[in-house]
Amino acid sequence: MTAIAEPTEALVEHDHSDHNHPTDATYWKVGGILALLTGLEVSTYWWPKAWHKGTAVLLIIMMVIKFATVAMYFMHLKFDSKVLRRVFVAGLLLAVGVYLAALGSFTFFHDSGVPAFSNPPRSKPAPPPTTEVPALIPTAHRG
């Protein structure tokens, strides 16, 4: 039978002095900033039509700021290893790149070049064919 070794002092003691975690007030401030950014993002729905060309750029910038803020404070990446921070930044850059590629595809590839499909649709769709079953002819009652 083997005996379980007692934990050494080095394993039991944790030195948290090198981590300067934020206070509750800091978390509330960060939450307020995130709420304001979210309100600004939602408000873009009611912005004038002339501003819509710059809206996508502003929304992407606000998205990056919100992602970085949540990752730094609520996921504690601000206090973790730089390797983890780099992994999240790489993921963020990849996500923004994919998002911009998808938006770009809608902007640059709106016409396929095939003339058969470049006509605008009809103003009213054609009605579907009737699917009514013809009525059965009643047979004479045998009595």
Tab-separated table of C-alpha atoms in Angstrom, residues 65-132:
chain	number	residue	atom	x	y	z
A	65	ILE	CA	-13.585	47.236	-29.217
A	66	LYS	CA	-16.308	45.240	-27.470
A	67	PHE	CA	-14.592	41.913	-28.180
A	68	ALA	CA	-11.268	43.178	-26.880
A	69	THR	CA	-12.875	44.680	-23.767
A	70	VAL	CA	-14.760	41.504	-22.892
A	71	ALA	CA	-11.687	39.362	-23.529
A	72	MET	CA	-9.408	41.616	-21.473
A	73	TYR	CA	-11.595	42.114	-18.426
A	74	PHE	CA	-14.238	39.418	-18.183
A	75	MET	CA	-12.069	36.630	-19.580
A	76	HIS	CA	-9.045	37.975	-17.649
A	77	LEU	CA	-6.740	37.978	-20.692
A	78	LYS	CA	-5.309	41.272	-19.510
A	79	PHE	CA	-3.760	39.386	-16.609
A	80	ASP	CA	-2.889	36.106	-18.371
A	81	SER	CA	-0.008	35.028	-20.527
A	82	LYS	CA	0.728	36.927	-23.716
A	83	VAL	CA	0.403	33.680	-25.670
A	84	LEU	CA	-3.294	33.475	-24.823
A	85	ARG	CA	-3.751	37.098	-25.791
A	86	ARG	CA	-2.122	36.413	-29.155
A	87	VAL	CA	-4.418	33.441	-29.773
A	88	PHE	CA	-7.482	35.605	-29.155
A	89	VAL	CA	-6.145	38.427	-31.320
A	90	ALA	CA	-5.466	35.932	-34.117
A	91	GLY	CA	-9.027	34.629	-33.797
A	92	LEU	CA	-10.381	38.160	-33.864
A	93	LEU	CA	-8.380	39.012	-36.983
A	94	LEU	CA	-9.566	35.816	-38.660
A	95	ALA	CA	-13.201	36.566	-37.776
A	96	VAL	CA	-12.968	40.146	-39.066
A	97	GLY	CA	-11.288	38.898	-42.253
A	98	VAL	CA	-14.038	36.351	-42.900
A	99	TYR	CA	-16.709	38.946	-42.146
A	100	LEU	CA	-15.143	41.479	-44.533
A	101	ALA	CA	-14.803	38.798	-47.224
A	102	ALA	CA	-18.496	37.940	-46.886
A	103	LEU	CA	-19.503	41.621	-47.038
A	104	GLY	CA	-17.167	42.144	-49.967
A	105	SER	CA	-18.723	39.273	-51.859
A	106	PHE	CA	-22.112	40.988	-51.630
A	107	THR	CA	-20.607	44.253	-52.834
A	108	PHE	CA	-18.332	43.086	-55.639
A	109	PHE	CA	-20.196	40.032	-56.946
A	110	HIS	CA	-23.728	41.362	-57.296
A	111	ASP	CA	-23.906	40.437	-61.001
A	112	SER	CA	-22.854	37.000	-62.203
A	113	GLY	CA	-22.455	38.161	-65.806
A	114	VAL	CA	-25.003	35.666	-67.116
A	115	PRO	CA	-27.557	37.656	-69.136
A	116	ALA	CA	-30.374	35.163	-68.494
A	117	PHE	CA	-30.448	36.058	-64.809
A	118	SER	CA	-29.828	39.805	-64.935
A	119	ASN	CA	-33.468	40.651	-65.659
A	120	PRO	CA	-35.387	42.092	-62.733
A	121	PRO	CA	-38.142	39.909	-61.326
A	122	ARG	CA	-41.763	40.422	-62.331
A	123	SER	CA	-43.759	42.792	-60.181
A	124	LYS	CA	-46.261	40.062	-59.305
A	125	PRO	CA	-45.418	36.385	-59.036
A	126	ALA	CA	-47.335	34.002	-61.273
A	127	PRO	CA	-50.096	32.150	-59.444
A	128	PRO	CA	-49.469	28.484	-58.749
A	129	PRO	CA	-51.370	25.868	-60.736
A	130	THR	CA	-54.624	24.708	-59.209
A	131	THR	CA	-54.463	21.623	-57.076
A	132	GLU	CA	-58.163	21.128	-56.519
